[in-house]
Short mmCIF file of C-alpha atoms and ligand atoms in Angstrom, two decimals:
data_model
loop_
_atom_site.label_atom_id
_atom_site.label_comp_id
_atom_site.label_asym_id
_atom_site.label_seq_id
_atom_site.Cartn_x
_atom_site.Cartn_y
_atom_site.Cartn_z
CA MET A 25 0.06 -0.08 0.03
CA CYS A 26 1.08 3.61 -0.80
CA PRO A 27 -1.78 5.63 -0.12
CA ASP A 28 0.17 8.71 0.35
CA VAL A 29 2.51 8.47 -2.80
CA GLN A 30 1.57 8.93 -6.30
CA PRO A 31 3.56 6.97 -8.70
CA ILE A 32 4.55 8.78 -12.08
CA GLY A 33 1.94 8.15 -14.74
CA GLU A 34 3.33 6.27 -17.75
CA PRO A 35 5.28 2.93 -17.10
CA ALA A 36 7.30 3.52 -20.29
CA ILE A 37 9.07 6.30 -18.61
CA VAL A 38 12.46 5.08 -17.53
CA PRO A 39 13.21 6.29 -13.89
CA THR A 40 15.61 9.17 -14.98
CA ALA A 41 13.74 10.56 -17.75
CA PRO A 42 12.24 13.81 -17.26
CA ARG A 43 8.65 13.58 -16.83
CA SER A 44 6.53 16.39 -18.16
CA ARG A 45 3.84 18.45 -16.46
CA ARG A 46 1.17 16.65 -18.57
CA GLN A 47 2.20 13.35 -17.32
CA PHE A 48 2.08 14.41 -13.74
CA LEU A 49 -1.60 15.87 -14.19
CA VAL A 50 -2.60 12.41 -15.37
CA ALA A 51 -1.58 10.82 -11.95
CA ALA A 52 -2.94 13.74 -9.94
CA THR A 53 -6.33 13.50 -11.59
CA VAL A 54 -6.57 9.86 -11.03
CA THR A 55 -5.68 10.52 -7.32
CA THR A 56 -7.97 13.35 -7.15
CA ALA A 57 -11.02 11.06 -8.15
CA GLY A 58 -10.09 8.59 -5.53
CA LEU A 59 -8.89 6.16 -7.89
CA ALA A 60 -5.41 5.70 -6.96
CA VAL A 61 -5.32 2.23 -5.40
CA GLY A 62 -4.57 0.46 -8.38
CA ALA A 63 -1.80 2.94 -9.15
CA CYS A 64 -0.33 1.93 -5.92
CA THR A 65 0.88 -1.57 -7.21
CA SER A 66 3.66 0.10 -9.41
CA LYS A 67 6.16 -2.60 -10.46
CA GLN A 68 8.92 -0.17 -10.55
CA PRO A 69 10.09 0.12 -7.00
CA SER A 70 13.30 2.22 -8.10
CA HIS A 71 11.05 4.74 -9.84
CA PRO A 72 11.27 8.14 -8.38
CA ARG A 73 7.84 8.95 -6.87
CA VAL A 74 6.08 12.10 -6.81
CA VAL A 75 5.29 13.27 -3.26
CA GLY A 76 1.64 14.53 -3.91
CA PRO A 77 -0.51 16.98 -2.14
CA SER A 78 -2.09 14.39 -0.10
CA ALA A 79 1.12 12.52 0.74
CA GLY A 80 1.87 11.34 4.24
CA ALA A 81 4.95 13.65 4.32
CA VAL A 82 2.47 16.58 3.65
CA GLY A 83 0.65 15.70 6.92
CA GLN A 84 3.90 15.03 8.70
CA ALA A 85 5.26 18.37 7.79
CA GLU A 86 1.98 20.06 9.01
CA ALA A 87 2.14 17.95 12.34
CA TYR A 88 5.59 19.29 12.97
CA ARG A 89 4.32 23.07 12.58
CA ARG A 90 1.26 22.67 14.45
CA ARG A 91 1.49 22.94 18.31
CA PRO A 92 -1.00 21.10 20.46
CA GLY A 93 -3.89 23.32 21.35
CA ALA A 94 -2.92 25.94 18.59
CA PRO A 95 -5.86 28.27 18.60
CA ILE A 96 -8.22 28.21 15.26
CA ARG A 97 -8.56 31.37 13.54
CA GLU A 98 -11.93 31.27 11.41
CA VAL A 99 -12.73 33.53 8.50
CA ALA A 100 -15.30 33.44 5.90
CA LEU A 101 -14.52 34.56 2.34
CA THR A 102 -17.21 34.92 -0.32
CA ALA A 103 -15.84 35.66 -3.78
CA ALA A 104 -18.63 37.25 -5.73
CA PRO A 105 -19.62 40.07 -8.20
CA VAL A 106 -19.70 43.46 -6.46
CA THR A 107 -20.19 47.18 -7.67
CA ILE A 108 -17.45 49.34 -6.30
CA ASP A 109 -17.14 53.19 -6.32
CA LEU A 110 -13.96 54.55 -8.00
CA ALA A 111 -14.00 58.32 -7.50
CA GLY A 112 -17.72 58.49 -8.19
CA ARG A 113 -17.59 55.99 -11.00
CA MET A 114 -19.64 52.84 -10.26
CA VAL A 115 -17.89 49.61 -11.62
CA THR A 116 -18.88 46.19 -11.33
CA THR A 117 -16.26 43.75 -10.57
CA TRP A 118 -15.32 40.46 -8.47
CA ALA A 119 -14.16 40.83 -4.90
CA TYR A 120 -14.00 39.00 -1.63
CA ASN A 121 -16.72 40.10 0.87
CA GLY A 122 -17.96 42.95 -1.23
CA SER A 123 -14.67 45.12 -0.90
CA VAL A 124 -11.65 45.87 -2.87
CA PRO A 125 -9.18 45.06 -1.19
CA GLY A 126 -10.91 42.07 0.50
CA PRO A 127 -11.05 41.72 4.24
CA VAL A 128 -7.70 41.80 6.35
CA VAL A 129 -7.05 38.28 7.32
CA ARG A 130 -5.05 38.65 10.54
CA PRO A 131 -4.05 35.31 12.49
CA ARG A 132 -0.98 35.05 14.85
CA ALA A 133 2.06 33.02 13.91
CA GLY A 134 1.26 29.54 15.19
CA GLU A 135 -2.44 29.69 14.88
CA VAL A 136 -4.52 27.40 12.58
CA LEU A 137 -6.31 29.47 9.91
CA ARG A 138 -9.50 28.04 8.84
CA ALA A 139 -10.86 29.83 5.95
CA ARG A 140 -14.35 29.16 4.31
CA LEU A 141 -14.47 29.97 0.77
CA ASP A 142 -17.89 30.45 -0.85
CA ASN A 143 -17.61 30.76 -4.70
CA ARG A 144 -20.30 32.89 -5.87
CA LEU A 145 -18.36 33.76 -9.08
CA PRO A 146 -19.72 32.31 -12.56
CA GLU A 147 -16.64 30.37 -12.97
CA PRO A 148 -14.26 28.03 -10.76
CA THR A 149 -11.92 29.60 -8.43
CA THR A 150 -9.29 28.82 -5.61
CA ILE A 151 -7.34 30.91 -3.17
CA HIS A 152 -3.85 31.04 -3.02
CA TRP A 153 -2.07 31.98 0.26
CA HIS A 154 0.95 34.07 -1.20
CA GLY A 155 4.10 33.49 0.64
CA VAL A 156 2.80 31.13 3.41
CA ALA A 157 4.91 27.99 4.02
CA LEU A 158 1.69 25.97 4.33
CA ARG A 159 0.47 22.33 3.82
CA ASN A 160 0.67 21.55 -0.07
CA ASP A 161 -2.93 20.52 -0.07
CA MET A 162 -4.02 24.09 0.97
CA ASP A 163 -2.01 25.98 -1.67
CA GLY A 164 -4.87 26.65 -4.01
CA ALA A 165 -3.17 25.60 -7.02
CA PRO A 166 -5.97 24.25 -9.32
CA GLY A 167 -5.47 20.91 -10.88
CA MET A 168 -2.28 20.55 -8.84
CA THR A 169 -3.11 20.76 -5.04
CA GLN A 170 -6.88 20.80 -5.34
CA PRO A 171 -9.80 20.87 -7.97
CA PRO A 172 -11.18 24.34 -8.60
CA VAL A 173 -13.98 25.33 -6.40
CA ARG A 174 -17.12 25.15 -8.77
CA PRO A 175 -19.48 27.98 -9.02
CA GLY A 176 -21.94 27.80 -5.98
CA GLY A 177 -19.36 25.62 -4.33
CA ARG A 178 -17.50 25.85 -1.01
CA PHE A 179 -14.06 24.88 0.28
CA THR A 180 -12.50 25.22 3.51
CA TYR A 181 -8.79 26.00 3.86
CA GLU A 182 -7.26 25.03 6.94
CA PHE A 183 -3.63 25.15 7.78
CA THR A 184 -0.90 26.20 10.20
CA VAL A 185 0.39 29.79 9.61
CA PRO A 186 4.05 29.21 10.70
CA ASP A 187 5.65 32.52 10.04
CA PRO A 188 4.90 36.15 11.04
CA GLY A 189 4.80 38.76 8.26
CA THR A 190 2.98 40.64 5.61
CA TYR A 191 1.42 38.19 2.98
CA TRP A 192 -1.52 38.34 0.98
CA PHE A 193 -4.21 36.14 -0.75
CA HIS A 194 -5.68 35.76 -4.20
CA PRO A 195 -7.12 33.35 -6.75
CA HIS A 196 -4.92 31.03 -8.89
CA VAL A 197 -7.37 30.51 -11.73
CA GLY A 198 -7.32 32.32 -15.12
CA LEU A 199 -7.16 36.12 -15.09
CA GLN A 200 -9.39 36.66 -11.81
CA LEU A 201 -6.32 38.36 -10.13
CA ASP A 202 -6.99 41.33 -12.38
CA ARG A 203 -10.18 41.88 -11.13
CA GLY A 204 -10.71 42.91 -7.58
CA LEU A 205 -9.96 39.55 -6.07
CA TYR A 206 -7.25 40.04 -3.60
CA GLY A 207 -6.59 40.86 0.30
CA PRO A 208 -3.94 41.03 2.95
CA LEU A 209 -2.94 38.33 5.12
CA LEU A 210 -1.13 39.64 8.04
CA VAL A 211 0.43 37.29 10.46
CA ASP A 212 1.22 38.72 13.91
CA ASP A 213 4.21 37.80 15.87
CA PRO A 214 3.52 36.85 19.27
CA ALA A 215 7.15 38.20 20.26
CA GLU A 216 6.48 41.36 17.87
CA PRO A 217 9.77 43.39 18.55
CA GLY A 218 7.76 46.62 17.85
CA GLY A 219 9.71 49.60 16.83
CA TYR A 220 6.73 51.47 15.42
CA ASP A 221 3.62 53.07 16.96
CA ARG A 222 0.93 52.25 14.35
CA GLU A 223 0.74 50.65 11.07
CA GLN A 224 -0.91 50.84 7.71
CA VAL A 225 -1.46 48.20 5.04
CA VAL A 226 -0.83 49.65 1.51
CA VAL A 227 -2.22 47.45 -1.19
CA LEU A 228 -1.34 48.51 -4.76
CA ASP A 229 -3.17 47.53 -7.84
CA ASP A 230 -3.45 48.22 -11.64
CA TRP A 231 -7.11 48.58 -12.71
CA THR A 232 -8.92 48.03 -15.92
CA ASP A 233 -12.05 46.21 -14.97
CA GLY A 234 -15.22 47.94 -15.94
CA ILE A 235 -13.13 50.89 -17.10
CA GLY A 236 -11.20 49.81 -19.94
CA PRO A 237 -10.62 46.58 -21.76
CA SER A 238 -11.39 43.54 -19.78
CA PRO A 239 -8.84 41.28 -18.58
CA GLU A 240 -10.01 38.68 -21.37
CA GLN A 241 -9.64 41.37 -24.03
CA LEU A 242 -6.31 42.23 -22.78
CA GLN A 243 -4.95 38.69 -23.00
CA ALA A 244 -6.55 38.40 -26.41
CA ARG A 245 -4.60 41.72 -27.55
CA LEU A 246 -1.29 40.42 -26.12
CA ALA A 247 -1.68 37.08 -28.06
CA ALA A 248 -2.62 38.87 -31.43
CA GLN A 249 -0.05 41.69 -30.83
CA GLY A 250 2.98 40.50 -33.02
CA GLY A 251 3.68 43.24 -35.50
CA MET A 252 1.06 45.62 -33.96
CA MET A 253 3.16 47.00 -31.22
CA GLY A 254 3.08 50.89 -30.88
CA GLN A 255 0.34 51.13 -33.29
CA GLY A 256 -2.33 52.73 -30.61
CA ASN A 257 -3.62 49.32 -29.98
CA MET A 258 -6.09 50.28 -26.96
CA GLY A 259 -4.91 49.35 -23.62
CA MET A 260 -1.48 48.57 -24.82
CA MET A 261 1.97 50.19 -24.36
CA GLY A 262 4.48 50.99 -26.92
CA GLN A 263 7.80 49.22 -26.70
CA GLY A 264 10.67 51.15 -24.80
CA GLY A 265 10.69 54.75 -25.52
CA PRO A 266 9.96 57.24 -22.94
CA ASP A 267 8.07 54.77 -20.70
CA ALA A 268 11.08 52.46 -20.39
CA SER A 269 12.49 51.92 -16.80
CA PRO A 270 16.12 51.68 -16.08
CA VAL A 271 15.31 50.16 -12.77
CA LEU A 272 13.40 47.10 -14.45
CA GLY A 273 15.98 46.89 -17.28
CA GLY A 274 13.40 47.76 -19.98
CA VAL A 275 9.63 48.15 -20.45
CA GLY A 276 7.51 48.60 -17.33
CA GLY A 277 4.99 46.34 -19.05
CA GLN A 278 2.82 45.80 -22.08
CA ILE A 279 -0.50 47.05 -20.55
CA ASP A 280 -1.39 50.80 -20.19
CA TYR A 281 -3.90 50.44 -17.37
CA PRO A 282 -6.39 53.42 -17.04
CA LEU A 283 -6.25 53.48 -13.26
CA TYR A 284 -3.94 52.49 -10.31
CA LEU A 285 -5.33 51.96 -7.06
CA LEU A 286 -4.06 52.46 -3.37
CA ASN A 287 -6.16 50.29 -1.00
CA GLY A 288 -8.93 50.20 -3.67
CA ARG A 289 -9.04 54.00 -4.36
CA PRO A 290 -7.97 55.90 -7.34
CA PRO A 291 -5.74 59.16 -7.09
CA ALA A 292 -8.92 61.40 -7.44
CA ASP A 293 -10.29 59.95 -4.27
CA PRO A 294 -7.15 59.05 -2.23
CA PRO A 295 -7.45 57.20 1.02
CA THR A 296 -6.41 58.98 4.25
CA ILE A 297 -3.95 57.68 6.54
CA PRO A 298 -4.32 59.57 9.86
CA ALA A 299 -1.28 59.68 12.26
CA ARG A 300 0.11 62.06 14.63
CA PRO A 301 3.42 64.23 14.16
CA GLY A 302 6.47 62.32 15.38
CA GLN A 303 4.79 58.86 15.30
CA ARG A 304 6.70 55.85 13.72
CA LEU A 305 4.36 54.50 11.02
CA ARG A 306 4.92 50.92 9.77
CA LEU A 307 3.84 50.61 6.15
CA ARG A 308 2.97 47.10 4.97
CA VAL A 309 3.25 47.33 1.18
CA VAL A 310 1.62 44.65 -0.99
CA ASN A 311 1.76 44.82 -4.77
CA ALA A 312 -1.49 43.11 -5.89
CA ALA A 313 -1.21 44.05 -9.61
CA ALA A 314 -1.31 41.87 -12.43
CA GLU A 315 1.28 43.54 -14.91
CA THR A 316 2.76 46.73 -13.12
CA ALA A 317 5.58 47.18 -10.62
CA PHE A 318 5.25 50.26 -8.56
CA ARG A 319 7.80 52.99 -7.28
CA LEU A 320 6.81 53.93 -3.82
CA ALA A 321 7.75 56.96 -1.92
CA LEU A 322 6.15 59.15 0.84
CA GLY A 323 6.66 62.93 0.14
CA GLY A 324 9.04 64.53 2.90
CA HIS A 325 10.04 61.34 4.32
CA ARG A 326 12.46 58.51 4.16
CA LEU A 327 11.72 54.90 4.20
CA THR A 328 13.28 52.37 6.54
CA VAL A 329 12.94 49.02 5.02
CA THR A 330 12.44 46.37 7.71
CA HIS A 331 11.10 43.22 5.90
CA SER A 332 11.05 41.79 2.50
CA ASP A 333 8.14 39.32 1.65
CA GLY A 334 7.16 39.24 5.37
CA LEU A 335 10.62 38.29 6.64
CA PRO A 336 12.93 40.55 8.52
CA VAL A 337 16.09 42.13 6.83
CA ALA A 338 18.93 44.44 8.33
CA ALA A 339 17.17 47.77 8.19
CA VAL A 340 18.11 50.12 5.18
CA THR A 341 17.01 53.62 4.65
CA VAL A 342 16.01 54.78 1.34
CA ASP A 343 14.01 57.50 -0.56
CA ALA A 344 12.02 55.07 -2.62
CA LEU A 345 11.47 51.47 -3.36
CA VAL A 346 10.44 49.51 -6.40
CA VAL A 347 7.85 46.72 -5.60
CA GLY A 348 7.30 44.02 -8.23
CA MET A 349 3.85 42.15 -8.70
CA GLY A 350 3.46 39.76 -5.67
CA GLU A 351 6.30 41.36 -3.64
CA ARG A 352 5.73 42.80 -0.20
CA TYR A 353 8.00 45.22 1.78
CA ASP A 354 7.50 46.68 5.18
CA ALA A 355 9.06 50.01 5.94
CA VAL A 356 9.07 52.40 8.88
CA VAL A 357 8.71 56.16 8.63
CA THR A 358 8.96 58.76 11.33
CA LEU A 359 6.29 61.24 10.48
CA GLY A 360 6.38 64.97 10.07
CA ASP A 361 3.84 67.63 10.63
CA GLY A 362 1.19 67.97 7.67
CA ALA A 363 -0.34 66.15 4.72
CA PHE A 364 1.99 64.13 2.61
CA PRO A 365 1.55 62.23 -0.54
CA LEU A 366 2.19 58.56 -0.28
CA VAL A 367 2.98 57.95 -4.08
CA ALA A 368 3.02 54.77 -5.92
CA LEU A 369 4.33 55.54 -9.51
CA ALA A 370 3.45 52.80 -12.04
CA GLU A 371 7.10 52.07 -13.05
CA GLY A 372 7.97 52.51 -16.50
CA LYS A 373 4.09 53.32 -17.16
CA ARG A 374 1.91 56.37 -17.20
CA GLY A 375 -0.03 57.04 -14.00
CA GLN A 376 0.19 56.49 -10.34
CA ALA A 377 -1.47 55.36 -7.22
CA LEU A 378 -2.16 57.86 -4.21
CA GLY A 379 -2.61 57.97 -0.54
CA VAL A 380 -2.46 60.87 2.00
CA VAL A 381 -0.60 60.49 5.22
CA ARG A 382 -2.04 63.13 7.34
CA THR A 383 -0.83 64.22 10.67
CA ALA A 384 -2.25 67.86 10.43
CA GLY A 385 -4.61 70.06 8.64
CA GLY A 386 -3.75 71.46 5.34
CA ALA A 387 -4.38 70.84 1.81
CA ARG A 388 -4.54 67.50 0.08
CA PRO A 389 -1.74 66.70 -2.07
CA ALA A 390 -2.68 66.74 -5.88
CA ALA A 391 -3.68 63.55 -7.55
CA ALA A 392 -0.56 63.82 -9.61
CA ALA A 393 1.80 64.98 -6.95
CA ARG A 394 5.39 63.61 -7.60
CA PRO A 395 7.42 64.05 -4.49
CA GLY A 396 11.09 64.55 -5.13
CA GLU A 397 11.91 61.30 -3.13
CA LEU A 398 10.67 59.26 -6.15
CA ASP A 399 13.79 60.06 -7.91
CA GLY A 400 16.03 59.92 -4.64
CA ARG A 401 17.98 56.83 -3.49
CA LEU A 402 16.29 53.70 -4.53
CA LEU A 403 16.32 50.33 -2.63
CA ASP A 404 18.48 47.86 -4.53
CA LEU A 405 18.11 44.22 -3.93
CA GLY A 406 21.85 43.56 -3.53
CA GLU A 407 22.04 45.92 -0.39
CA LEU A 408 19.43 43.85 1.65
CA ARG A 409 20.54 41.29 4.05
CA ALA A 410 18.41 38.64 5.76
CA ASP A 411 18.11 39.18 9.70
CA PRO A 412 20.16 36.58 11.14
CA ARG A 413 16.94 35.01 12.59
CA VAL A 414 15.79 33.95 9.22
CA GLY A 415 18.96 33.67 7.34
CA LEU A 416 19.79 30.07 5.91
CA PRO A 417 22.85 28.43 7.35
CA ALA A 418 25.90 28.54 5.05
CA ARG A 419 25.79 25.24 3.10
CA ARG A 420 26.69 24.17 -0.30
CA PRO A 421 23.71 23.30 -2.64
CA ASP A 422 22.83 19.50 -2.81
CA ARG A 423 21.00 20.36 -6.08
CA THR A 424 21.07 22.99 -8.68
CA HIS A 425 18.34 23.91 -11.11
CA ARG A 426 18.42 26.33 -13.81
CA VAL A 427 15.33 28.31 -14.40
CA VAL A 428 15.51 30.02 -17.72
CA LEU A 429 12.90 32.78 -18.41
CA SER A 430 12.39 33.45 -21.96
CA GLY A 431 9.69 34.46 -24.41
CA GLY A 432 9.02 37.73 -26.27
CA MET A 433 6.63 40.42 -26.52
CA MET A 434 6.03 39.79 -30.21
CA ASP A 435 4.89 36.00 -29.93
CA ALA A 436 3.14 36.32 -26.49
CA ARG A 437 4.36 32.96 -25.56
CA TRP A 438 6.49 32.94 -22.28
CA THR A 439 8.44 29.97 -21.08
CA ILE A 440 10.54 28.30 -18.33
CA ASN A 441 13.42 26.26 -19.74
CA GLY A 442 11.83 26.50 -23.20
CA ARG A 443 8.54 25.00 -22.17
CA THR A 444 5.20 26.50 -21.44
CA PHE A 445 3.38 25.05 -18.30
CA ASP A 446 1.19 22.48 -20.06
CA ASP A 447 4.48 20.95 -21.28
CA ALA A 448 6.87 21.87 -18.51
CA ILE A 449 9.38 19.60 -16.92
CA PRO A 450 9.08 19.54 -13.21
CA LEU A 451 12.16 20.62 -11.18
CA GLU A 452 12.49 17.54 -8.93
CA VAL A 453 13.83 17.84 -5.34
CA ARG A 454 14.03 15.71 -2.25
CA GLU A 455 12.96 16.59 1.29
CA GLY A 456 15.94 17.96 3.24
CA GLU A 457 17.96 18.97 0.28
CA ARG A 458 19.61 22.49 0.14
CA VAL A 459 18.44 23.47 -3.78
CA ARG A 460 19.82 26.22 -5.58
CA LEU A 461 17.57 27.88 -8.36
CA VAL A 462 19.61 29.66 -10.88
CA LEU A 463 17.19 32.20 -12.19
CA ALA A 464 18.24 33.45 -15.73
CA ASN A 465 16.36 35.98 -17.61
CA GLN A 466 16.87 35.64 -21.38
CA SER A 467 14.16 37.81 -22.46
CA MET A 468 13.60 41.46 -22.77
CA MET A 469 11.11 42.03 -20.03
CA PHE A 470 11.56 41.84 -16.23
CA HIS A 471 9.76 38.80 -14.40
CA PRO A 472 8.99 38.75 -10.77
CA VAL A 473 9.47 34.99 -10.06
CA HIS A 474 7.35 33.54 -7.25
CA LEU A 475 7.76 30.21 -5.62
CA HIS A 476 4.79 28.70 -3.45
CA GLY A 477 5.36 27.30 -0.12
CA HIS A 478 8.82 28.30 0.52
CA SER A 479 10.83 31.36 0.84
CA PHE A 480 14.41 31.31 -0.85
CA GLN A 481 17.32 33.48 0.07
CA VAL A 482 18.78 35.62 -2.64
CA GLN A 483 22.58 34.61 -3.04
CA VAL A 484 24.40 37.96 -3.44
CA GLN A 485 27.68 37.64 -5.06
CA THR A 486 29.57 39.88 -2.79
CA GLN A 487 28.58 38.10 0.37
CA ALA A 488 27.29 34.66 -0.50
CA GLY A 489 24.13 33.53 1.30
CA ALA A 490 23.48 36.93 3.09
CA GLY A 491 20.92 38.08 0.78
CA PRO A 492 17.10 38.67 1.85
CA ARG A 493 14.79 35.70 2.27
CA LYS A 494 11.92 36.26 -0.17
CA ASP A 495 9.25 34.38 -2.09
CA THR A 496 9.09 36.62 -5.19
CA VAL A 497 11.76 38.32 -6.74
CA ILE A 498 12.43 40.60 -9.72
CA VAL A 499 14.64 39.19 -12.38
CA ARG A 500 15.70 42.05 -14.87
CA PRO A 501 16.24 41.49 -18.67
CA MET A 502 19.34 39.47 -19.23
CA GLU A 503 19.95 39.35 -15.59
CA GLN A 504 20.96 36.01 -13.88
CA PHE A 505 21.35 35.35 -10.24
CA ALA A 506 20.88 32.25 -7.73
CA VAL A 507 18.35 31.85 -4.72
CA ASP A 508 18.72 29.14 -2.47
CA LEU A 509 15.99 27.18 -0.47
CA LEU A 510 15.73 24.36 2.19
CA ALA A 511 13.31 21.87 0.69
CA ALA A 512 11.34 21.36 3.83
CA ASN A 513 7.96 21.49 2.79
CA PRO A 514 7.00 18.40 0.73
CA GLY A 515 4.44 18.48 -2.09
CA GLN A 516 4.03 19.85 -5.48
CA TRP A 517 4.67 23.72 -5.65
CA MET A 518 4.25 26.10 -8.49
CA LEU A 519 7.08 28.31 -9.72
CA HIS A 520 5.89 31.04 -11.92
CA CYS A 521 6.16 34.55 -13.06
CA HIS A 522 3.91 36.92 -11.18
CA ASN A 523 3.28 38.83 -14.40
CA LEU A 524 -0.32 37.29 -14.59
CA TYR A 525 -0.39 37.64 -18.29
CA HIS A 526 3.04 35.92 -18.67
CA GLN A 527 1.91 33.09 -16.26
CA GLN A 528 -1.14 32.51 -18.30
CA ALA A 529 0.93 32.23 -21.41
CA GLY A 530 2.95 29.61 -19.89
CA MET A 531 5.68 30.92 -17.63
CA MET A 532 5.22 28.42 -14.93
CA THR A 533 6.59 25.21 -13.79
CA THR A 534 6.53 22.87 -10.68
CA LEU A 535 8.84 22.51 -7.83
CA SER A 536 8.17 18.79 -7.42
CA TYR A 537 9.21 16.69 -4.47
CA ILE A 538 10.09 13.13 -5.11
CA ARG A 539 11.21 10.51 -3.06
CU1 CU B 628 7.08 37.54 -16.53
#
């Protein structure tokens, strides 16, 4: 009997042959349907076996995380159509619990999050808990860790939340993320060291739903775009030119969004963040956009960056920082006296999102306010160092995978190691290994690469092993660097570009535990 291990599909495959994603899906589908018993009688004992989402090892990893008597934090999330007010314009979109962003989900580290999802959308959905090292079968990867939740259906996610920090949740199906389906997941630290007086979540988004082309129309235009670039194709950016971003090493993106939102509000109706002069404000910044990186600054202030993707770093003080899709940064500012523009410039695009940090009376900053800090000292990934509490021990990797990112704006096909997801060859690892991923961008666009279920440590050349822990990292055109992870969370995990349109066009593979 091997009820918790899924053999690889076709007996014809020799044990060492790479298996494609398609072959894995066959096995996964059979198991999901509860028909795996026959497959357990594999006649190839030496055949490497996939550690599937229902494997015993997944339950063991969860048991290791879960403390006896851990409190259960219950939340109810309903994904449904909703009408929202964007500066007086009523727009129908999809959201959680009727608001954009969705509700703040806020467990403490060590608690069990029990989140009931009711799907009142007209299409199937899932929730992915971005950045959380959770049990594989709760990861929300459709067709991989669970069947998608059908319209009218319900699914309850239940998992231990191991690490404090700033995370978020969103669907992992189709183009749903480019509507209003996202929300912050803040995991409190029972031993929070503090160092701030108040905090504010800042969720950034690029917005088209109900105002510009639909996400489906944008996807179709990207697919049909070869040869049409820069010809005024509605909703599309030109290539390069004045909109190019030196920080991102090229274009900011391909989609020219009509609006950018900060906590669900456009610049014409910015949210106010109230505080008192002299207070230390902790900003928890989440980029929930589908296709836009943001350059964030607070007029008249410097930002002391304390966390990347939820995990602590040695503090670095800058004027501005660029946040890629899926990334999070926490930064502390000591507030002056007045009303200050919190600006998130759409990097390499036109437009911006805006909030107002107000500690005193005075005029509201203009919707197009461009504080000088945006052009000041920018955070560089290479200067971040993991806090020693979360750094990986120095160790040579047991296994190295190259992750080549390629594709082009002219053919709208984006690949990892030359393959789109439907044909991808999983990156195999074994539990306990130190795994190195060499991220190599061989395309002319930046890619925020996101790994599910783990955070890796960026390997900085000047000080090997000491870079920040992250789960999403921007890889610029023609750039290459390594990230290391400890393979301590068995299962099948998505590795993909967090540009939603690149992901949908194939830029996704699997980090696949075998044994
Ligand atoms: Cu990409």
